[in-house]
Tab-separated table of C-alpha atoms and ligand atoms in Angstrom:
chain	number	residue	atom	x	y	z
A	1	UNK	CA	-31.897	-40.265	-29.034
A	2	UNK	CA	-29.728	-42.045	-26.976
A	3	UNK	CA	-26.802	-40.560	-29.483
A	4	UNK	CA	-27.231	-37.224	-28.265
A	5	UNK	CA	-28.209	-38.132	-24.677
A	6	UNK	CA	-24.586	-39.506	-24.620
A	7	UNK	CA	-23.145	-36.481	-26.857
A	8	UNK	CA	-24.247	-34.323	-24.575
A	9	UNK	CA	-23.334	-36.440	-21.026
A	10	UNK	CA	-19.630	-37.064	-22.639
A	11	UNK	CA	-19.090	-33.626	-24.063
A	12	UNK	CA	-19.254	-32.419	-20.370
A	13	UNK	CA	-17.439	-35.129	-19.245
A	14	UNK	CA	-14.604	-33.764	-22.244
A	15	UNK	CA	-15.497	-30.808	-21.305
A	16	UNK	CA	-14.292	-31.301	-17.526
A	17	UNK	CA	-10.448	-32.607	-17.711
A	18	UNK	CA	-9.941	-29.229	-17.662
A	19	UNK	CA	-10.347	-29.246	-13.841
A	20	UNK	CA	-6.784	-31.662	-13.261
A	21	UNK	CA	-5.298	-28.039	-15.333
A	22	UNK	CA	-6.482	-25.668	-12.132
A	23	UNK	CA	-3.693	-25.587	-9.405
A	24	UNK	CA	-4.433	-25.179	-6.100
A	25	UNK	CA	-2.305	-23.742	-3.187
A	26	UNK	CA	-1.724	-26.264	-1.180
A	27	UNK	CA	1.328	-28.751	-2.130
A	28	UNK	CA	1.584	-32.306	-2.705
A	29	UNK	CA	1.929	-33.880	0.718
A	30	UNK	CA	5.699	-35.068	-0.412
A	31	UNK	CA	5.707	-30.942	-1.374
A	32	UNK	CA	6.828	-32.349	-5.594
A	33	UNK	CA	4.748	-29.676	-6.854
A	34	UNK	CA	0.786	-28.223	-5.795
A	35	UNK	CA	-2.004	-29.799	-5.859
A	36	UNK	CA	-4.823	-29.713	-8.709
A	37	UNK	CA	-8.376	-28.937	-8.192
A	38	UNK	CA	-9.278	-32.649	-10.352
A	39	UNK	CA	-7.142	-34.600	-7.869
A	40	UNK	CA	-8.353	-32.460	-4.712
A	41	UNK	CA	-11.017	-34.000	-5.079
A	42	UNK	CA	-10.359	-37.216	-5.528
A	43	UNK	CA	-8.608	-37.434	-2.147
A	44	UNK	CA	-12.375	-35.391	-0.780
A	45	UNK	CA	-14.431	-38.076	-1.936
A	46	UNK	CA	-11.516	-40.289	0.273
A	47	UNK	CA	-12.253	-38.065	3.283
A	48	UNK	CA	-15.993	-38.922	2.832
A	49	UNK	CA	-16.118	-42.285	2.492
A	50	UNK	CA	-13.870	-43.390	5.833
A	51	UNK	CA	-14.538	-40.098	7.874
A	52	UNK	CA	-18.770	-39.870	7.724
A	53	UNK	CA	-18.491	-41.336	11.576
A	54	UNK	CA	-17.517	-37.767	12.132
A	55	UNK	CA	-19.914	-35.690	10.638
A	56	UNK	CA	-22.251	-33.463	13.208
A	57	UNK	CA	-25.938	-34.863	11.649
A	58	UNK	CA	-27.367	-37.792	9.735
A	59	UNK	CA	-25.619	-37.500	6.219
A	60	UNK	CA	-26.287	-39.198	2.821
A	61	UNK	CA	-22.476	-40.391	2.720
A	62	UNK	CA	-23.297	-41.652	-1.013
A	63	UNK	CA	-25.024	-37.495	-1.450
A	64	UNK	CA	-21.313	-35.898	0.228
A	65	UNK	CA	-19.237	-37.831	-2.425
A	66	UNK	CA	-21.064	-36.784	-5.634
A	67	UNK	CA	-21.296	-32.882	-4.297
A	68	UNK	CA	-17.267	-33.296	-4.183
A	69	UNK	CA	-16.901	-34.789	-6.872
A	70	UNK	CA	-18.900	-31.892	-8.811
A	71	UNK	CA	-18.052	-29.336	-6.168
A	72	UNK	CA	-14.889	-28.111	-8.126
A	73	UNK	CA	-15.487	-28.053	-11.402
A	74	UNK	CA	-16.713	-23.972	-11.467
A	75	UNK	CA	-12.806	-23.505	-10.582
A	76	UNK	CA	-12.459	-24.272	-15.381
A	77	UNK	CA	-14.144	-21.276	-15.621
A	78	UNK	CA	-13.404	-19.311	-12.169
A	79	UNK	CA	-10.383	-20.606	-11.341
A	80	UNK	CA	-9.458	-21.445	-7.753
A	81	UNK	CA	-10.051	-18.721	-5.169
A	82	UNK	CA	-7.106	-19.649	-2.472
A	83	UNK	CA	-8.579	-18.855	0.958
A	84	UNK	CA	-5.653	-16.964	2.126
A	85	UNK	CA	-7.326	-14.495	-0.206
A	86	UNK	CA	-8.979	-11.927	1.040
A	87	UNK	CA	-10.410	-10.007	-2.351
A	88	UNK	CA	-13.367	-9.956	-3.609
A	89	UNK	CA	-15.305	-13.013	-2.749
A	90	UNK	CA	-18.832	-11.142	-4.531
A	91	UNK	CA	-17.733	-10.687	-8.276
A	92	UNK	CA	-16.125	-14.843	-7.505
A	93	UNK	CA	-19.756	-15.765	-6.113
A	94	UNK	CA	-21.142	-14.378	-9.255
A	95	UNK	CA	-18.428	-15.956	-11.393
A	96	UNK	CA	-18.956	-19.070	-10.098
A	97	UNK	CA	-22.666	-19.007	-10.747
A	98	UNK	CA	-22.157	-18.595	-13.848
A	99	UNK	CA	-19.940	-20.943	-14.020
A	100	UNK	CA	-21.810	-23.649	-12.886
A	101	UNK	CA	-24.273	-22.899	-15.631
A	102	UNK	CA	-22.486	-23.307	-17.846
A	103	UNK	CA	-20.976	-26.279	-17.344
A	104	UNK	CA	-23.618	-28.419	-16.199
A	105	UNK	CA	-25.870	-26.421	-19.066
A	106	UNK	CA	-23.340	-29.152	-21.326
A	107	UNK	CA	-25.671	-32.306	-19.774
A	108	UNK	CA	-29.267	-33.483	-20.677
A	109	UNK	CA	-31.241	-31.385	-18.713
A	110	UNK	CA	-32.578	-33.531	-15.895
A	111	UNK	CA	-28.468	-34.726	-15.500
A	112	UNK	CA	-27.698	-31.092	-15.628
A	113	UNK	CA	-30.425	-30.081	-13.414
A	114	UNK	CA	-29.628	-32.032	-10.700
A	115	UNK	CA	-25.936	-31.332	-11.232
A	116	UNK	CA	-26.994	-28.004	-10.743
A	117	UNK	CA	-28.744	-28.395	-7.349
A	118	UNK	CA	-26.586	-30.270	-5.975
A	119	UNK	CA	-23.497	-27.808	-6.532
A	120	UNK	CA	-26.212	-24.830	-5.220
A	121	UNK	CA	-27.216	-27.197	-2.033
A	122	UNK	CA	-23.366	-27.464	-1.549
A	123	UNK	CA	-22.349	-23.748	-2.078
A	124	UNK	CA	-24.961	-22.384	0.452
A	125	UNK	CA	-23.972	-25.726	3.186
A	126	UNK	CA	-27.162	-24.830	5.000
A	127	UNK	CA	-28.510	-29.325	4.650
A	128	UNK	CA	-26.472	-31.932	6.688
A	129	UNK	CA	-24.898	-33.192	3.681
A	130	UNK	CA	-23.582	-29.707	2.202
A	131	UNK	CA	-22.502	-28.773	6.074
A	132	UNK	CA	-20.365	-32.328	5.887
A	133	UNK	CA	-18.777	-32.059	2.581
A	134	UNK	CA	-17.953	-27.732	3.163
A	135	UNK	CA	-16.555	-29.007	6.138
A	136	UNK	CA	-14.257	-31.907	4.732
A	137	UNK	CA	-13.252	-29.098	2.024
A	138	UNK	CA	-12.192	-27.130	4.934
A	139	UNK	CA	-10.081	-30.100	6.788
A	140	UNK	CA	-7.844	-31.389	3.890
A	141	UNK	CA	-6.153	-28.037	3.216
A	142	UNK	CA	-5.923	-27.859	6.970
A	143	UNK	CA	-4.379	-31.569	7.679
A	144	UNK	CA	-1.585	-30.979	4.340
A	145	UNK	CA	-0.649	-27.718	6.547
A	146	UNK	CA	0.276	-29.744	9.659
A	147	UNK	CA	1.445	-32.514	7.103
A	148	UNK	CA	3.918	-30.207	5.536
A	149	UNK	CA	5.020	-27.840	8.819
A	150	UNK	CA	2.871	-25.019	7.882
A	151	UNK	CA	2.484	-24.660	4.036
A	152	UNK	CA	0.432	-22.174	2.873
A	153	UNK	CA	0.095	-21.100	5.893
A	154	UNK	CA	3.727	-19.837	6.292
A	155	UNK	CA	4.159	-18.751	2.247
A	156	UNK	CA	1.059	-16.648	3.268
A	157	UNK	CA	2.520	-15.308	6.407
A	158	UNK	CA	-1.173	-16.575	8.270
A	159	UNK	CA	-1.554	-16.124	12.167
A	160	UNK	CA	-2.970	-18.471	14.366
A	161	UNK	CA	-5.990	-16.888	14.853
A	162	UNK	CA	-6.166	-16.475	11.638
A	163	UNK	CA	-6.661	-20.131	11.174
A	164	UNK	CA	-8.817	-20.925	13.450
A	165	UNK	CA	-11.555	-17.916	12.420
A	166	UNK	CA	-10.656	-19.331	8.358
A	167	UNK	CA	-11.182	-22.523	8.644
A	168	UNK	CA	-13.087	-23.056	12.498
A	169	UNK	CA	-15.843	-22.452	12.137
A	170	UNK	CA	-17.077	-24.137	8.976
A	171	UNK	CA	-14.961	-27.216	10.290
A	172	UNK	CA	-16.551	-27.372	13.428
A	173	UNK	CA	-20.261	-27.061	12.527
A	174	UNK	CA	-19.731	-30.372	9.686
A	175	UNK	CA	-18.251	-32.134	11.511
A	176	UNK	CA	-17.392	-30.856	15.208
A	177	UNK	CA	-14.737	-33.896	16.132
A	178	UNK	CA	-12.622	-33.221	13.339
A	179	UNK	CA	-12.339	-29.539	14.941
A	180	UNK	CA	-10.975	-30.739	18.409
A	181	UNK	CA	-8.668	-32.829	17.119
A	182	UNK	CA	-8.053	-29.658	14.703
A	183	UNK	CA	-7.346	-27.457	17.400
A	184	UNK	CA	-5.220	-29.502	18.818
A	185	UNK	CA	-2.877	-29.684	15.957
A	186	UNK	CA	-2.918	-26.470	15.580
A	187	UNK	CA	-2.551	-25.028	18.820
A	188	UNK	CA	0.902	-26.996	18.939
A	189	UNK	CA	2.046	-25.921	15.232
A	190	UNK	CA	1.783	-22.424	16.872
A	191	UNK	CA	3.409	-23.386	20.056
A	192	UNK	CA	6.037	-24.904	17.719
A	193	UNK	CA	6.732	-22.693	15.482
A	194	UNK	CA	7.029	-19.486	18.143
A	195	UNK	CA	9.830	-21.703	20.042
A	196	UNK	CA	11.708	-22.608	17.125
A	197	UNK	CA	11.695	-18.431	16.784
A	198	UNK	CA	12.316	-17.613	19.969
A	199	UNK	CA	15.511	-20.817	19.574
A	200	UNK	CA	16.428	-18.283	16.805
A	201	UNK	CA	16.928	-15.523	18.359
A	202	UNK	CA	18.481	-16.800	21.045
A	203	UNK	CA	20.938	-18.437	18.934
A	204	UNK	CA	21.941	-14.465	16.933
A	205	UNK	CA	22.307	-13.156	20.087
A	206	UNK	CA	24.644	-15.295	21.989
B	1	UNK	CA	-9.916	-44.749	21.339
B	2	UNK	CA	-11.949	-42.921	18.594
B	3	UNK	CA	-8.521	-40.941	18.337
B	4	UNK	CA	-6.676	-44.604	17.242
B	5	UNK	CA	-9.289	-44.798	15.095
B	6	UNK	CA	-8.846	-41.075	13.373
B	7	UNK	CA	-4.683	-41.894	13.581
B	8	UNK	CA	-5.289	-44.472	11.595
B	9	UNK	CA	-8.052	-43.193	9.232
B	10	UNK	CA	-5.880	-39.946	8.634
B	11	UNK	CA	-2.686	-42.331	8.160
B	12	UNK	CA	-4.731	-44.001	5.269
B	13	UNK	CA	-5.948	-40.917	3.566
B	14	UNK	CA	-2.016	-39.487	4.083
B	15	UNK	CA	-0.320	-42.753	2.138
B	16	UNK	CA	-2.719	-42.212	-0.312
B	17	UNK	CA	-1.493	-38.389	-1.166
B	18	UNK	CA	0.963	-40.290	-3.132
B	19	UNK	CA	-1.180	-41.725	-5.740
B	20	UNK	CA	-1.109	-37.824	-6.934
B	21	UNK	CA	2.712	-38.653	-7.877
B	22	UNK	CA	1.691	-41.962	-10.189
B	23	UNK	CA	1.625	-40.969	-13.766
B	24	UNK	CA	-0.486	-43.196	-16.422
B	25	UNK	CA	0.291	-43.566	-20.252
B	26	UNK	CA	-2.889	-41.610	-21.357
B	27	UNK	CA	-2.590	-37.909	-21.678
B	28	UNK	CA	-4.640	-35.466	-20.911
B	29	UNK	CA	-6.983	-34.329	-23.799
B	30	UNK	CA	-5.220	-30.977	-23.902
B	31	UNK	CA	-1.982	-33.014	-24.451
B	32	UNK	CA	-0.450	-30.820	-21.860
B	33	UNK	CA	1.125	-33.788	-20.195
B	34	UNK	CA	0.479	-37.325	-18.987
B	35	UNK	CA	-2.509	-37.683	-16.697
B	36	UNK	CA	-1.691	-39.443	-12.974
B	37	UNK	CA	-4.120	-41.960	-11.331
B	38	UNK	CA	-5.635	-40.135	-8.768
B	39	UNK	CA	-7.434	-37.616	-11.207
B	40	UNK	CA	-7.458	-40.920	-13.181
B	41	UNK	CA	-9.940	-41.556	-10.560
B	42	UNK	CA	-12.028	-38.797	-10.226
B	43	UNK	CA	-13.005	-38.471	-13.280
B	44	UNK	CA	-13.585	-41.924	-13.931
B	45	UNK	CA	-16.558	-41.390	-10.759
B	46	UNK	CA	-17.953	-38.870	-12.767
B	47	UNK	CA	-18.322	-40.931	-15.540
B	48	UNK	CA	-19.565	-43.224	-13.142
B	49	UNK	CA	-22.772	-40.923	-11.753
B	50	UNK	CA	-23.378	-39.637	-14.630
B	51	UNK	CA	-23.566	-42.553	-17.172
B	52	UNK	CA	-24.904	-45.310	-14.964
B	53	UNK	CA	-27.933	-45.521	-17.834
B	54	UNK	CA	-25.569	-47.758	-20.123
B	55	UNK	CA	-24.540	-50.654	-17.073
B	56	UNK	CA	-26.104	-54.016	-18.685
B	57	UNK	CA	-26.970	-54.702	-15.438
B	58	UNK	CA	-29.124	-53.449	-12.763
B	59	UNK	CA	-26.409	-51.279	-9.936
B	60	UNK	CA	-25.700	-49.736	-7.366
B	61	UNK	CA	-24.441	-46.248	-8.118
B	62	UNK	CA	-22.476	-45.583	-5.032
B	63	UNK	CA	-20.812	-48.769	-5.345
B	64	UNK	CA	-19.425	-48.256	-8.849
B	65	UNK	CA	-17.777	-45.060	-7.401
B	66	UNK	CA	-16.628	-46.165	-4.492
B	67	UNK	CA	-14.642	-48.928	-6.233
B	68	UNK	CA	-13.507	-46.419	-8.784
B	69	UNK	CA	-12.632	-43.866	-6.380
B	70	UNK	CA	-10.339	-47.286	-4.701
B	71	UNK	CA	-9.807	-49.056	-7.351
B	72	UNK	CA	-6.421	-48.124	-8.163
B	73	UNK	CA	-4.924	-46.995	-5.037
B	74	UNK	CA	-2.129	-49.975	-5.354
B	75	UNK	CA	-0.710	-48.531	-8.188
B	76	UNK	CA	0.952	-46.787	-4.934
B	77	UNK	CA	3.309	-50.289	-4.440
B	78	UNK	CA	2.915	-51.436	-7.459
B	79	UNK	CA	2.744	-49.518	-10.447
B	80	UNK	CA	0.923	-48.370	-12.772
B	81	UNK	CA	0.754	-51.340	-15.850
B	82	UNK	CA	-0.760	-50.214	-19.134
B	83	UNK	CA	-3.232	-51.842	-20.862
B	84	UNK	CA	-0.596	-52.155	-24.360
B	85	UNK	CA	2.179	-53.866	-21.904
B	86	UNK	CA	1.815	-56.897	-22.712
B	87	UNK	CA	4.756	-58.388	-20.430
B	88	UNK	CA	4.193	-60.113	-16.510
B	89	UNK	CA	0.522	-60.490	-15.232
B	90	UNK	CA	0.886	-62.584	-12.868
B	91	UNK	CA	4.048	-60.824	-11.107
B	92	UNK	CA	1.267	-57.696	-11.253
B	93	UNK	CA	-1.805	-59.249	-9.715
B	94	UNK	CA	0.248	-60.619	-7.213
B	95	UNK	CA	1.872	-57.046	-6.239
B	96	UNK	CA	-1.016	-55.696	-6.213
B	97	UNK	CA	-3.019	-58.353	-3.890
B	98	UNK	CA	0.179	-57.042	-1.368
B	99	UNK	CA	-0.264	-53.249	-1.903
B	100	UNK	CA	-4.045	-53.382	-1.120
B	101	UNK	CA	-3.071	-55.542	1.829
B	102	UNK	CA	-0.745	-52.733	3.007
B	103	UNK	CA	-2.973	-50.383	1.701
B	104	UNK	CA	-6.085	-51.020	3.777
B	105	UNK	CA	-4.130	-52.550	6.981
B	106	UNK	CA	-3.211	-49.042	7.750
B	107	UNK	CA	-7.596	-48.563	8.768
B	108	UNK	CA	-9.117	-49.523	11.091
B	109	UNK	CA	-9.646	-53.245	10.538
B	110	UNK	CA	-13.756	-53.399	9.994
B	111	UNK	CA	-13.231	-50.615	7.880
B	112	UNK	CA	-9.895	-51.945	6.132
B	113	UNK	CA	-11.843	-54.538	5.428
B	114	UNK	CA	-14.323	-53.145	4.041
B	115	UNK	CA	-12.636	-51.563	1.049
B	116	UNK	CA	-10.289	-54.723	0.689
B	117	UNK	CA	-13.125	-56.726	-0.365
B	118	UNK	CA	-15.282	-54.192	-3.070
B	119	UNK	CA	-11.717	-53.439	-4.443
B	120	UNK	CA	-11.066	-57.239	-4.829
B	121	UNK	CA	-15.214	-57.180	-5.707
B	122	UNK	CA	-13.653	-54.977	-8.982
B	123	UNK	CA	-10.827	-56.915	-9.527
B	124	UNK	CA	-13.234	-60.325	-9.780
B	125	UNK	CA	-15.568	-58.423	-11.969
B	126	UNK	CA	-17.988	-61.307	-11.751
B	127	UNK	CA	-20.933	-58.542	-9.999
B	128	UNK	CA	-23.029	-55.861	-12.211
B	129	UNK	CA	-21.253	-53.460	-10.002
B	130	UNK	CA	-17.528	-54.324	-10.966
B	131	UNK	CA	-18.230	-55.351	-14.358
B	132	UNK	CA	-19.300	-51.827	-15.057
B	133	UNK	CA	-16.494	-50.376	-13.135
B	134	UNK	CA	-14.152	-52.003	-15.044
B	135	UNK	CA	-16.093	-51.233	-17.970
B	136	UNK	CA	-15.739	-47.846	-17.107
B	137	UNK	CA	-12.468	-47.922	-16.357
B	138	UNK	CA	-11.437	-49.064	-20.670
B	139	UNK	CA	-14.248	-46.294	-21.727
B	140	UNK	CA	-12.150	-44.000	-20.224
B	141	UNK	CA	-8.588	-44.732	-21.784
B	142	UNK	CA	-10.758	-45.003	-24.742
B	143	UNK	CA	-12.133	-42.178	-25.504
B	144	UNK	CA	-8.819	-40.212	-24.013
B	145	UNK	CA	-7.422	-42.006	-27.872
B	146	UNK	CA	-10.601	-40.875	-29.565
B	147	UNK	CA	-10.552	-37.231	-28.764
B	148	UNK	CA	-6.652	-37.195	-29.125
B	149	UNK	CA	-6.216	-38.441	-32.277
B	150	UNK	CA	-4.581	-41.564	-31.576
B	151	UNK	CA	-3.492	-41.149	-28.268
B	152	UNK	CA	-1.600	-43.839	-26.813
B	153	UNK	CA	-2.718	-46.525	-30.141
B	154	UNK	CA	-0.433	-44.653	-32.237
B	155	UNK	CA	2.993	-44.401	-29.267
B	156	UNK	CA	2.355	-47.767	-28.831
B	157	UNK	CA	1.687	-48.859	-32.727
B	158	UNK	CA	-1.675	-50.205	-31.439
B	159	UNK	CA	-3.875	-51.544	-34.571
B	160	UNK	CA	-7.780	-51.913	-34.927
B	161	UNK	CA	-7.477	-55.144	-33.720
B	162	UNK	CA	-5.323	-55.368	-31.312
B	163	UNK	CA	-7.983	-52.319	-29.399
B	164	UNK	CA	-11.504	-54.110	-30.694
B	165	UNK	CA	-9.928	-57.115	-28.051
B	166	UNK	CA	-8.135	-55.715	-25.172
B	167	UNK	CA	-10.763	-52.907	-24.875
B	168	UNK	CA	-13.948	-54.856	-26.350
B	169	UNK	CA	-14.862	-57.392	-24.386
B	170	UNK	CA	-15.201	-55.505	-21.346
B	171	UNK	CA	-16.143	-52.729	-22.332
B	172	UNK	CA	-19.215	-54.705	-23.906
B	173	UNK	CA	-19.577	-57.176	-20.825
B	174	UNK	CA	-20.009	-53.945	-18.366
B	175	UNK	CA	-21.622	-51.404	-20.931
B	176	UNK	CA	-22.596	-52.986	-24.225
B	177	UNK	CA	-23.992	-49.950	-25.396
B	178	UNK	CA	-21.269	-47.826	-24.862
B	179	UNK	CA	-19.548	-50.340	-26.690
B	180	UNK	CA	-21.752	-50.097	-29.725
B	181	UNK	CA	-20.667	-46.818	-29.978
B	182	UNK	CA	-16.695	-47.334	-29.025
B	183	UNK	CA	-17.229	-50.135	-31.911
B	184	UNK	CA	-18.033	-46.748	-34.351
B	185	UNK	CA	-15.338	-44.084	-33.228
B	186	UNK	CA	-12.540	-46.984	-33.410
B	187	UNK	CA	-13.449	-48.487	-36.832
B	188	UNK	CA	-13.386	-44.647	-38.255
B	189	UNK	CA	-10.608	-43.576	-36.489
B	190	UNK	CA	-8.435	-46.101	-38.208
B	191	UNK	CA	-9.910	-45.635	-41.459
B	192	UNK	CA	-9.664	-41.804	-41.144
B	193	UNK	CA	-6.114	-43.123	-40.377
B	194	UNK	CA	-5.553	-45.673	-43.029
B	195	UNK	CA	-7.158	-42.997	-45.420
B	196	UNK	CA	-4.117	-40.589	-44.548
B	197	UNK	CA	-1.328	-43.204	-44.643
B	198	UNK	CA	-2.309	-43.627	-48.060
B	199	UNK	CA	-2.612	-39.644	-49.330
B	200	UNK	CA	0.686	-39.596	-47.362
B	201	UNK	CA	1.952	-42.772	-49.975
B	202	UNK	CA	0.508	-40.886	-52.496
B	203	UNK	CA	2.456	-37.371	-51.852
B	204	UNK	CA	5.447	-39.419	-51.354
B	205	UNK	CA	4.697	-41.604	-55.376
B	206	UNK	CA	3.738	-38.083	-56.395
C	301	CA	CA1	-8.216	-47.433	-13.714
């Protein structure tokens, strides 16, 4: 009996090894390559451990960490949907929901149901824990873009207004103090970009 | 004031991005490349969430997860020391201890001290939480070798006896039920290897 339970747990742990091969849009900070979703999940869990004091509401850090550790496993079937890709968000939700059922369905039933419930709670972003987890999941790639002088914003020609609308509401809702800091960084980043561009233009004319 | 605390937290979170570039001996299960220590840490945290029922003693899963998330950050300075490399374990311990002081020293003092204490608890492997965390840190690469038909054991010409002595005590101490299963896998793996080798020899002679 014990063996069967363990077999199921190990087949899940074996299957999710594939998350290490799902490549995201964001680069590593040293720009050597793109980040994968497994190491991204590790990093987010560290964010949650360190930054829980900035949560908008009262949160259970262990639950937040769990959500962040498992939130991306659906990408094993559904792939990563980049924030700056505006296509097809309905089919995305459906694919991810199917993926969650298949993957968590590999586990012993009770454990699988618990994980599925946590994943759905994260997706719905209504509880304090989920709102904070979602905020961190937006905050980390924003930071990467700030630290790499533009990153995916440059690549995708994203404007200040788009950054504000794509990251702002989620971060502000779950971690308002972090959004205050983000606003400053983002504003500064785009004003530096603008002055660099106008400097180049001047240079061209002279 | 708040900004200074956050600045320190972010400088730590930024620094540990480098764990994604520390390459381990173990391959991914699809053998496409070697695993890095950040994604290894993510995977171990998932092991802890799922397999806590196999802990030898009574454990606090949140603390176990925290230990596993941060246990390898010292490799950013000290590098990964492979289990099958028998050189210099004294200088290793010293380098890792210095690394822990430097890295956790980037954090606000109280948080840095908490993390340093957790890391030292993991290293000492005396509490139930640390014993279980250590057991998982040995169990995962053993599984990878079983799943990849030998992996680093083949590469390093490791014998059955060496596997038993290098993995056994740590896994048995923190997760005895998991070690029972490991013993079966390892015995089976090496007996298959032996019969394949003798089959080859026979083939050679015929
Ligand atoms: Ca390790």
